[in-house]
């Protein structure tokens, strides 16, 4: 496989004839897997996910996707991978159970912000929404829709793994494949049932913002918002939307812990 892949891979050179790094996600894919696999997998899947071709996106998008020459079917290469024993819901239930924490739902922060009194605000929403009064252009996000399917008479599984991606633009009959992946949660906790439930995911514009769109236009616009955020006293912008950056779950948790350490450093020093 290594020999075959080496023949497929594309090398890019600068004006001095020296090898250079990829400048966009198309070049990342071509350098890693070559033209054929790029055309079959990376190009159509990226367009379905982002409504943009890889050449229109920064290199960090496809740099996240591993290319392996073994039978490791996991998405990430970390040696230790796990899910919370009781699920993520239990984690947040415990975190929010403190009598010092009040949870308010179905409330627009911007409608009540003037009524809130706190020494420091941790803002996790879209950074462009926070500064909407500036009248600047909005940052671009992609969202998802989830089609829930309940399949009866299925003591086993609908698909061979919990998550199966569908990178192809069309099926063998030429019919459009408009979804990006199918997730079957029955796999994750080794559940037994005569039924199975899976969700078909489709990427879309509008709706709840999930994915920042990392192209040059959005990156340059975010730099302007970042300058404003750094001047905002008493506010910490944290998370994927506020930092306009894609975080995996482990990175999101690490980001929050590091910010906590930074913001409480003076408190810890004062108390010894």
Tab-separated table of C-alpha atoms in Angstrom, residues 32 165 205 237 239 267:
chain	number	residue	atom	x	y	z
A	32	UNK	CA	-1.821	12.648	1.147
A	165	UNK	CA	-19.597	8.242	6.362
A	205	UNK	CA	-26.845	26.639	5.918
A	237	UNK	CA	-14.787	34.208	24.940
A	239	UNK	CA	-15.531	27.511	22.846
A	267	UNK	CA	-7.084	33.905	43.223
